[in-house]
Coordinates of C-alpha atoms and ligand atoms in Angstrom, one line a residue:
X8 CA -64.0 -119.2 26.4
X9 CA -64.6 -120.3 22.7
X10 CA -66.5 -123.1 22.0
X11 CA -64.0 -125.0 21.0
X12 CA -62.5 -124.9 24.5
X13 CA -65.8 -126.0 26.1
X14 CA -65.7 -129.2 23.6
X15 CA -61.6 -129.6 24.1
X16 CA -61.4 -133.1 25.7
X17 CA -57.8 -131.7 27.0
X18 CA -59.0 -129.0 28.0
X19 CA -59.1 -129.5 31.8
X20 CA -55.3 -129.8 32.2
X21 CA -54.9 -126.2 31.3
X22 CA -55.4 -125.9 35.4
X23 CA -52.9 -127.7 36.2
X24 CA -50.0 -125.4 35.0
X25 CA -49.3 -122.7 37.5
X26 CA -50.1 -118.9 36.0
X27 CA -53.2 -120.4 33.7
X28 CA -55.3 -118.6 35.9
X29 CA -54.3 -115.3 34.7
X30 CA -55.2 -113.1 32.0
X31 CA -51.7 -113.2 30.9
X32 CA -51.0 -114.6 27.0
X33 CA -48.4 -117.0 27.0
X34 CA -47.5 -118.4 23.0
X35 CA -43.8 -119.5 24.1
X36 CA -44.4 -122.7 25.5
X37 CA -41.4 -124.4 22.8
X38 CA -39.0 -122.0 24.1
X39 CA -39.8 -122.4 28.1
X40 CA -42.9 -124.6 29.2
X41 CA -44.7 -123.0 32.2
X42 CA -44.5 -125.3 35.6
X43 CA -46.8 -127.6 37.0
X44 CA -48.7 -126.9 40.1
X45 CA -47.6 -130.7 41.4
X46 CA -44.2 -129.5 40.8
X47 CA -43.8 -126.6 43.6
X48 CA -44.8 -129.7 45.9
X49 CA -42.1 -132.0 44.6
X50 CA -39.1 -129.5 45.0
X51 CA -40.3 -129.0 48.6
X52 CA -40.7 -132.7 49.2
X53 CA -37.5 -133.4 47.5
X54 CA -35.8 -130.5 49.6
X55 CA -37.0 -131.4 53.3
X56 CA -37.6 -135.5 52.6
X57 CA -34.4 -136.8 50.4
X58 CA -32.0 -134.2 50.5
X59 CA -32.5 -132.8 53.6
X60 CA -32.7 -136.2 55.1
X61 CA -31.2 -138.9 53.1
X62 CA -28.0 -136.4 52.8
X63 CA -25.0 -138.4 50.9
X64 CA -27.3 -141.7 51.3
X65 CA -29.8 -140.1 48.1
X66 CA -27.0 -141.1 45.9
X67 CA -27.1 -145.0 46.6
X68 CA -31.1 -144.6 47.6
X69 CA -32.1 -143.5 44.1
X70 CA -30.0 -140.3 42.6
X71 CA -27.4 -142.4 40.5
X72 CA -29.7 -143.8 39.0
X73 CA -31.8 -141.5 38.3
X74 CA -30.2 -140.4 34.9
X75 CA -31.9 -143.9 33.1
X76 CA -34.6 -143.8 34.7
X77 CA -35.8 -140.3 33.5
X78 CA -34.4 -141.3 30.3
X79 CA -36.3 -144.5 29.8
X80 CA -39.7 -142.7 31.3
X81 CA -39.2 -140.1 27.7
X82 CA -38.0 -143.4 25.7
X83 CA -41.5 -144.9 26.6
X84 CA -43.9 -141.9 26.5
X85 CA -42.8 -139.6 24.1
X86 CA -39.9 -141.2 22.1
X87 CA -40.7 -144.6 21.2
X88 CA -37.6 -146.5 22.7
X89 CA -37.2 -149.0 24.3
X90 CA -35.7 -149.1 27.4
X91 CA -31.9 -148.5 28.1
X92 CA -31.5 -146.3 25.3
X93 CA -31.5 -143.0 26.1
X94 CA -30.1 -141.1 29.0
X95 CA -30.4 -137.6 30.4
X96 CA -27.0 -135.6 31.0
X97 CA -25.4 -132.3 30.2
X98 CA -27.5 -129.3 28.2
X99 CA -28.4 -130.1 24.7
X100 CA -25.7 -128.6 23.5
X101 CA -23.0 -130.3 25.4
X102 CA -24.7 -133.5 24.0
X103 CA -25.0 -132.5 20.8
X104 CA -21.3 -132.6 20.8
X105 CA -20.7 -135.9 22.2
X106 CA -23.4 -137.3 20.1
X107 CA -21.7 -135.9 16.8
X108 CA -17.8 -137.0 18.0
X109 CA -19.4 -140.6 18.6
X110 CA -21.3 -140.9 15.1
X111 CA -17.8 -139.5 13.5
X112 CA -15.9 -142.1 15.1
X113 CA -18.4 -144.9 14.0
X114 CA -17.8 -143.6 10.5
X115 CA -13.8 -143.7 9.6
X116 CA -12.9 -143.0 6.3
X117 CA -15.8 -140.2 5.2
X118 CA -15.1 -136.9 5.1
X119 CA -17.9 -135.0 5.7
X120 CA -21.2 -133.6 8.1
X121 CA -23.9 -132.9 6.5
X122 CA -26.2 -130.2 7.7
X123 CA -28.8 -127.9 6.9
X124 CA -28.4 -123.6 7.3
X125 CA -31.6 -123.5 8.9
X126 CA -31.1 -125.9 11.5
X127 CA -31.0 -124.4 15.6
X128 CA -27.6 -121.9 15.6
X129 CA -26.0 -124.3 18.2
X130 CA -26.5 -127.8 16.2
X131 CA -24.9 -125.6 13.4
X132 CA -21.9 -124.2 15.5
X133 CA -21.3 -127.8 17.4
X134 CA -21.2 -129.1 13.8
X135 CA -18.4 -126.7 12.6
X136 CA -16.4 -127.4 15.4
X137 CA -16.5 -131.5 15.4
X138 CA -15.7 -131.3 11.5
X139 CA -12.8 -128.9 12.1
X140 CA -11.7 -130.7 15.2
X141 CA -11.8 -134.1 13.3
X142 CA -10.5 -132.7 9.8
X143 CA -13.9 -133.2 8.4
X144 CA -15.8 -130.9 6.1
X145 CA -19.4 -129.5 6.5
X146 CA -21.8 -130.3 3.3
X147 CA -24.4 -127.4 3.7
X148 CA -28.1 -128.0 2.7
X149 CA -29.5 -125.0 1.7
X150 CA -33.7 -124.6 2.2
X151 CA -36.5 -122.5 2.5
X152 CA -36.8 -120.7 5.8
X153 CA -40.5 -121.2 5.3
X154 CA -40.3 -124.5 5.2
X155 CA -37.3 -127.3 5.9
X156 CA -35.1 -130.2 4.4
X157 CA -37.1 -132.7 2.0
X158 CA -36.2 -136.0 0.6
X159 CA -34.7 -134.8 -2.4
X160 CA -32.2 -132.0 -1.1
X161 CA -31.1 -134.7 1.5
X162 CA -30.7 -137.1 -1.5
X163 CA -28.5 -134.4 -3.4
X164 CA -26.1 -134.1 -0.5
X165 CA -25.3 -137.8 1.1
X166 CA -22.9 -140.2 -0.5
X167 CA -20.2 -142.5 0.6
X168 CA -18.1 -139.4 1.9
X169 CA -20.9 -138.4 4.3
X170 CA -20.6 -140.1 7.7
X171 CA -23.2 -138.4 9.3
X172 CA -26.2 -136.4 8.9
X173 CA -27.5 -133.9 11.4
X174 CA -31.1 -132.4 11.3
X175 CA -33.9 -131.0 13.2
X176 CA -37.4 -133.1 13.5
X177 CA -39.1 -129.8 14.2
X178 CA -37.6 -126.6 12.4
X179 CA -37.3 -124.0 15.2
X180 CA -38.0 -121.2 13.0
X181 CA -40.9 -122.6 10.7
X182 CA -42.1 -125.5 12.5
X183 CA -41.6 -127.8 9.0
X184 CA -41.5 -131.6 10.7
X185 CA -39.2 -133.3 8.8
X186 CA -40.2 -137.0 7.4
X187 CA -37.5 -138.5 10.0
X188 CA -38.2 -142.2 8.5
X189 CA -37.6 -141.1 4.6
X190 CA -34.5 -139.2 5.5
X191 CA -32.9 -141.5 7.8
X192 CA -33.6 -143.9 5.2
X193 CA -31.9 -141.9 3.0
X194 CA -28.6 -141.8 5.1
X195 CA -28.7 -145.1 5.7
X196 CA -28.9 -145.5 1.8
X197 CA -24.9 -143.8 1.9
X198 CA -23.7 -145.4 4.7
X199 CA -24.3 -142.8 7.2
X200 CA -25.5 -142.1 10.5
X201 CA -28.1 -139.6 11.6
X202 CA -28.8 -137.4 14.7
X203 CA -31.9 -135.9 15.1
X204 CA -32.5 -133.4 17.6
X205 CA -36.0 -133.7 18.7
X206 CA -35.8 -130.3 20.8
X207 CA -39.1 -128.4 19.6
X208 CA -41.0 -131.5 19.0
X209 CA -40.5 -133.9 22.4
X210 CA -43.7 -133.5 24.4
X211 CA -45.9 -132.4 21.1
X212 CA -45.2 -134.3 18.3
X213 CA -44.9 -137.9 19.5
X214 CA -41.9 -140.2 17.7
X215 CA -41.1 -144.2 16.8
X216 CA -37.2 -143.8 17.3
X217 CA -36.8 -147.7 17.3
X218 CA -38.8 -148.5 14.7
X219 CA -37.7 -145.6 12.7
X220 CA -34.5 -146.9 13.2
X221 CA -33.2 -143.6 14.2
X222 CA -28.7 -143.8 15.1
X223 CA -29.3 -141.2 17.7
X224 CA -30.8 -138.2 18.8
X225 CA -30.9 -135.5 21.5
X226 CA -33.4 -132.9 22.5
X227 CA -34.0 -130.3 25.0
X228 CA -36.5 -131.0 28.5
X229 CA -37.4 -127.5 29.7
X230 CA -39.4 -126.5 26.1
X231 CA -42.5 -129.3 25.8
X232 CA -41.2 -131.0 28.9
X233 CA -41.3 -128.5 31.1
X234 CA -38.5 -129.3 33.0
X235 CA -37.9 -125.5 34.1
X236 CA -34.9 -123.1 32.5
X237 CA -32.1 -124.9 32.2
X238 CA -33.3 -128.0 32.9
X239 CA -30.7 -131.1 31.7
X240 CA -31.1 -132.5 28.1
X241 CA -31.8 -136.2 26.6
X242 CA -29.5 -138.4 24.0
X243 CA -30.6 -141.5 22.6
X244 CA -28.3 -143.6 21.0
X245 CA -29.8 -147.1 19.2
X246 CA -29.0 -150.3 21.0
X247 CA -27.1 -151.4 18.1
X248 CA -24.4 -148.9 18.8
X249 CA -24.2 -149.8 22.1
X250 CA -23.4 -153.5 21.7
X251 CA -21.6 -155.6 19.2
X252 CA -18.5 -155.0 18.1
X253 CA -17.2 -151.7 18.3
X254 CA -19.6 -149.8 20.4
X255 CA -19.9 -146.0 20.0
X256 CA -17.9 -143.9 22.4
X257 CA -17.8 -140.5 23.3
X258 CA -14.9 -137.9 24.0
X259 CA -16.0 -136.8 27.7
X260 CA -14.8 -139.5 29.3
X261 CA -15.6 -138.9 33.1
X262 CA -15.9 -140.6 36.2
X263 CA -19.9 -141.3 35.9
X264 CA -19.7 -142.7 33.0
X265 CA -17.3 -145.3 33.6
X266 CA -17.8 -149.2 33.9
X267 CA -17.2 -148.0 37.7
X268 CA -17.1 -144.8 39.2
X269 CA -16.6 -145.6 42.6
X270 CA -13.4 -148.3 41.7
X271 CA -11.8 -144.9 41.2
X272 CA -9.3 -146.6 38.8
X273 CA -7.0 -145.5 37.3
X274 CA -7.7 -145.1 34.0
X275 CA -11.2 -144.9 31.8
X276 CA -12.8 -147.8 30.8
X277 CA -17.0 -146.8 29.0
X278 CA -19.7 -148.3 31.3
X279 CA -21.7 -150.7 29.7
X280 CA -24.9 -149.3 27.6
X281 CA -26.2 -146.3 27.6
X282 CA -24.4 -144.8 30.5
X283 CA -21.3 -144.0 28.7
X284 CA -23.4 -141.1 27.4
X285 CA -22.5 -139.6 30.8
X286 CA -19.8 -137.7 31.7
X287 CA -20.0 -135.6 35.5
X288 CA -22.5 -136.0 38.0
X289 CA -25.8 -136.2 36.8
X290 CA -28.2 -132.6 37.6
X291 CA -30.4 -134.1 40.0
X292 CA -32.1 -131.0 41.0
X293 CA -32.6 -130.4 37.5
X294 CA -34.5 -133.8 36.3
X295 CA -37.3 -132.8 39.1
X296 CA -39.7 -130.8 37.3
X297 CA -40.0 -133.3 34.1
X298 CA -40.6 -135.9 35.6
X299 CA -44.3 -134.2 36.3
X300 CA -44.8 -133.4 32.9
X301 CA -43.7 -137.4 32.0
X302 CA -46.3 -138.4 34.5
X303 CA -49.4 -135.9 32.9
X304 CA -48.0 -136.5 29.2
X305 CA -48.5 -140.7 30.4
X306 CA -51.9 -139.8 31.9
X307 CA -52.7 -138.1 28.5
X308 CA -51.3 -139.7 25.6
X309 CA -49.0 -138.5 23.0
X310 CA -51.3 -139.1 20.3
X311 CA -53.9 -136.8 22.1
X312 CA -51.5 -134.2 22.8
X313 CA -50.4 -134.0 19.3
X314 CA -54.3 -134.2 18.3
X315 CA -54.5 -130.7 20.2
X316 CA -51.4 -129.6 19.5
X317 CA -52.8 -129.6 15.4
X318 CA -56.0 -128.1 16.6
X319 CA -54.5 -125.2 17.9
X320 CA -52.5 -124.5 15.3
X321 CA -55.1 -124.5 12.9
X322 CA -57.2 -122.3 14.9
X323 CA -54.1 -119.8 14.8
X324 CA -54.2 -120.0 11.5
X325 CA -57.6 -119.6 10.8
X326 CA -57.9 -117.1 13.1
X327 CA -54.7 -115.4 11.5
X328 CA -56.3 -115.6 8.1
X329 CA -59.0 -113.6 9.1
X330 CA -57.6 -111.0 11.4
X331 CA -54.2 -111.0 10.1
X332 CA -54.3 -110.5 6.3
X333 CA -51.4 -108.5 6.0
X334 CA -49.1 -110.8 7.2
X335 CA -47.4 -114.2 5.5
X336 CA -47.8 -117.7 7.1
X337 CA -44.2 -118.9 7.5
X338 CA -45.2 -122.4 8.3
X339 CA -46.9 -125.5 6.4
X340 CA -50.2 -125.0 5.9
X341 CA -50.6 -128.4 5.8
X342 CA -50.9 -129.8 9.5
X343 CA -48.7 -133.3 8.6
X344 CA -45.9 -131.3 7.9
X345 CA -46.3 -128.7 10.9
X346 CA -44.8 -129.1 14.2
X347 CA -46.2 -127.6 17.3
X348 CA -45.6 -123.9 16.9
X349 CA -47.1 -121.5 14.2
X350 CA -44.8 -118.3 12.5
X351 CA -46.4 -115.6 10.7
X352 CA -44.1 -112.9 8.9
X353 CA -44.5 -108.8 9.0
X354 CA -42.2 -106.1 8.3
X355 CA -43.0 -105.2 11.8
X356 CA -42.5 -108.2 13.8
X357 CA -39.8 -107.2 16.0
X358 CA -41.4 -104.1 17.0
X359 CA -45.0 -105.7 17.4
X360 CA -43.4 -108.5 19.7
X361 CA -41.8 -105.8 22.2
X362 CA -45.2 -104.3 22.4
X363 CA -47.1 -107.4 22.8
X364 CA -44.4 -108.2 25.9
X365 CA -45.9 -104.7 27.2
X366 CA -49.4 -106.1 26.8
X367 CA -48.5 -109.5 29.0
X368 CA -48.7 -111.3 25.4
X369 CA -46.1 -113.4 25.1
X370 CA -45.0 -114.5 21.5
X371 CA -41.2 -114.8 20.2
X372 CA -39.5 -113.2 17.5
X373 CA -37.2 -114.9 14.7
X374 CA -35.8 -112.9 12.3
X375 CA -36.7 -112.8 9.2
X376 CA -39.7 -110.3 10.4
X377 CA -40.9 -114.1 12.2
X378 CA -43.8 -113.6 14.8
X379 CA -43.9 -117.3 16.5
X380 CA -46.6 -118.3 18.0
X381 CA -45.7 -121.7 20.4
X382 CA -48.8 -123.4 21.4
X383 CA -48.2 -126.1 24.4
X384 CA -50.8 -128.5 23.7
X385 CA -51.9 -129.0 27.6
X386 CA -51.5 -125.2 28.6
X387 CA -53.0 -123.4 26.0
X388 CA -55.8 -122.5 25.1
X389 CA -57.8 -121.6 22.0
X390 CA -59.1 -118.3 24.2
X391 CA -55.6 -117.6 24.9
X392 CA -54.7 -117.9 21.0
X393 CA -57.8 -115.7 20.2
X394 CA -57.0 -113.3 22.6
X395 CA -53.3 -112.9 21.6
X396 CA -54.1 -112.4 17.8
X397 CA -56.4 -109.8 18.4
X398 CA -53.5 -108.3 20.5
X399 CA -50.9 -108.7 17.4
X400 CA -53.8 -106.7 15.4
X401 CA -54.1 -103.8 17.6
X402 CA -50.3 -103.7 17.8
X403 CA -49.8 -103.9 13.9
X404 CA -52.8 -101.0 13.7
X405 CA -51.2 -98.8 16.3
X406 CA -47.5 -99.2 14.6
X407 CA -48.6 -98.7 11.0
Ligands
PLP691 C1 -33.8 -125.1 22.1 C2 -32.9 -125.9 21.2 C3 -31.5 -126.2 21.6 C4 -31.0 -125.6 22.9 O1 -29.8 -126.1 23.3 P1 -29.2 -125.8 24.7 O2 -27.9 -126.4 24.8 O3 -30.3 -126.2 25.7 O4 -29.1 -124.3 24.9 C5 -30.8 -126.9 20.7 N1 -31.3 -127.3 19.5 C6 -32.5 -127.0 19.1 C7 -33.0 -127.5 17.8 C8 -33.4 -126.3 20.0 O5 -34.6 -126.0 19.6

C-alpha cells in the first residue's frame, strides 16, 4: 500500500468489488467493470424470490417497469436529468441507431451527420448507415488521436445543412473530455441536434445533461457501471422532444414501446414520454447488477468519484514519467480535459500488453502502439497502478 492509499478517503470501497483481494492488476475497468460483492447476492435473491416465485406476476409486480426506473436512478446520480428522461433498452449500439434515426427525423431539410474519425468504431459505422439509409451525407471531423474534437473544428463543420452532430464525451482511445456545453452550444448555434454518447465517462466523470441542454445521449452500463458483460445500454432524450408538437420518434416500433402493449392493437401508436425509446422486452436479468453500482455511486458521490478518478490518473502519470521515459503520453496532461482512463504510446505496446495478460496485469491495447490504462475510481487502487507500471517496465526491458 502507498501512502496515498492509506489517506484515499475512497479507499475502503476497493473491498467491496469481488477479485480486489487478489494480487491480480486489473487497469480495464472502462472496458468491463469488475462485480460487486452485493451483487452475487441479488442474482440469487432475484432467482429464488421474484423469478422463481412471482413467475409471470414479476412483470405487473415490478419488471415493466423497471426500464424507467433504472433509467431515472442514472438520470439522478450520474447524468444530471431529471426524471422521465432517460430509459434503459437495447445495447448501445442498437440505441445509437434509434437515437440518430430520431434526431434525423426532428431535422427535415439538412443534409448531413456530422462526426468525428476518432469517435468509438460503432457510433462511426451506425452513423454511415443512418446517413445512407436517409440519403444524408457524413461531414467528417478530422482530429488528433492524442487528443479529441475542440470548439473550433466543431465550428468549421456545422451549418444550416447539418442536422445533427454526434460525438463522444470521453474519447475511447485518448480519454480527451470533450467541453459538451461549448459544443452543444455550438450545434445549437446551426440548428442542430446533438448526441453524445457518454459510454467511457458514466460512472467517472459526472454530467449536467439538463442544464447543459444536451438533445440526447446514450452510453454503455457494464464499463463504469458495472452492470456485467453485456449488460443493456441507456438513451436520454430531453423532455422537450418528448412533448410539444412533433415529438421525436424512433424506427423500432415494437410492442413495449407502444401507448399500450397489452391492448395488442392493431397498429403502432409511440407511448407517451420516454418509453417510446423501447422497442422488445426490456433485459431484466441484465439491469440487475447496476443497479448496485447506482446504489454505491449514490452512497459516494459523483463528484468524489471523479475527485479519485483525477487522482489516479495523475498518479499514473507521474509514476509513468518516471518509470516509463521512453514512452509518449497519449492523453491530456491536463486533468480538466482527461476522462477516466490514461494511454501511453510505445512501439511495443501490442506485444507488452499480451505479456502483461501473462503476468495477471490487465491493461488494453489501441492501436496506434496505445497502452491504456482504465482506472475505476472505486476499484482501483494507487498500489494496483504502481504495481502494474512497474510490470509494463520489466515487460518493455525484457522485449527491447
Ligand atoms: C463501449 C462503447 C460502445 C459499445 O457499444 P455496444 O453496443 O455496447 O457494443 C459504444 N460507444 C462507445 C463510445 C463505447 O465506448
Amino acid at each position: 500500500m502507498t501512502d496515498l492509499d492509506t489517506h484515499d478517503p475512497l479507499g475502503s470501497y476497493r473491498d467491496r468489488f469481488v477479485g480486489t483481494d487478489s494480487d491480480l492488476v486489473y487497469l480495464d475497468g472502462n472496458s468491463l467493470g469488475r462485480p460487486l460483492r452485493a451483487t452475487g447476492e441479488r442474482l440469487r435473491t432475484f432467482v429464488e424470490q421474484e423469478w422463481g416465485a412471482r413467475l409471470i406476476r414479476g412483470w405487473d409486480e415490478s419488471w415493466f417497469l423497471l426500464p424507467e426506473v433504472v433509467g431515472d436512478e442514472i438520470g439522478r446520480v450520474c447524468l444530471g436529468a431529471a426524471p422521465g428522461q432517460t430509459v434503459v433498452g437495447d445495447s448501445t449500439t442498437v440505441l445509437l441507431y434509434k437515437a440518430m434515426r430520431a434526431a434525423v427525423a426532428l431535422r427535415p431539410g439538412r443534409t448531413e451527420i456530422v462526426v468525428d474519425r476518432d469517435n468509438f468504431p460503432t457510433d462511426r459505422y451506425v452513423a454511415d448507415g443512418v446517413a445512407r439509409e436517409c440519403g444524408l451525407t457524413l461531414r467528417w471531423v478530422d482530429v488528433d488521436t492524442s487528443a479529441g474534437v475542440t470548439a473550433e473544428l466543431l465550428a468549421e463543420a456545422v451549418g444550416e445543412q447539418t442536422a445533427l452532430v454526434v460525438l463522444s464525451h470521453v474519447a475511447y482511445r485518448s480519454a480527451w473530455l470533450a467541453d459538451v456545453p461549448a459544443l452543444t452550444r455550438i450545434a445549437h448555434d446551426a440548428g442542430a441536434l446533438v448526441l453524445w454518447d457518454l459510454s467511457h465517462s458514466v460512472g467517472s466523470v459526472p454530467t449536467q445533461l439538463d442544464a447543459w441542454e444536451v438533445d440526447l445521449a446514450v452510453g454503455c452500463t457494464y464499463k463504469y457501471l458495472n452492470g456485467g458483460p453485456g449488460a443493456p445500454a441507456f438513451v436520454y432524450v430531453a423532455e422537450r422532444h418528448l412533448t410539444g408538437d412533433v415529438p421525436l420518434t424512433q424506427p423500432v416500433q415494437g410492442w413495449m414501446g407502444a401507448l399500450d402493449p397489452f391492448l395488442m392493437g392493431p397498429s403502432y401508436a409511440p407511448a407517451a414520454g420516454i418509453r417510446r425509446m423501447l422497442s422488445g422486452t426490456p433485459p431484466v436479468v441484465g439491469m440487475l447488477a447496476l443497479q448496485d453500482m447506482l446504489a454505491l455511486l449514490d452512497e459516494v458521490g459523483m463528484d468524489a468519484v471523479r475527485a479519485k478518478s483525477v487522482g489516479l490518473t495523475e498518479h499514473a502519470i507521474t509514476v509513468a514519467a518516471e518509470l516509463l521515459p521512453d514512452t509518449v503520453l497519449a492523453s491530456p496532461r491536463e486533468a480538466a480535459w482527461r476522462g477516466g482512463h490514461v494511454t501511453l504510446n510505445h512501439p511495443l505496446m501490442r506485444e507488452a500488453t499480451a505479456a502483461l495478460w501473462r503476468r495477471d496485469v490487465i491493461p488494453d491495447y489501441r492501436d496506434p502502439d496505445g497502452l491504456r490504462l482504465g482506472l475505476s475510481p472505486l476499484s482501483t487502487s494507487y498500489d494496483e497502478v504502481e504495481r502494474g507500471l512497474q510490470a509494463v517496465r520489466e515487460v518493455l526491458d525484457a522485449l527491447a
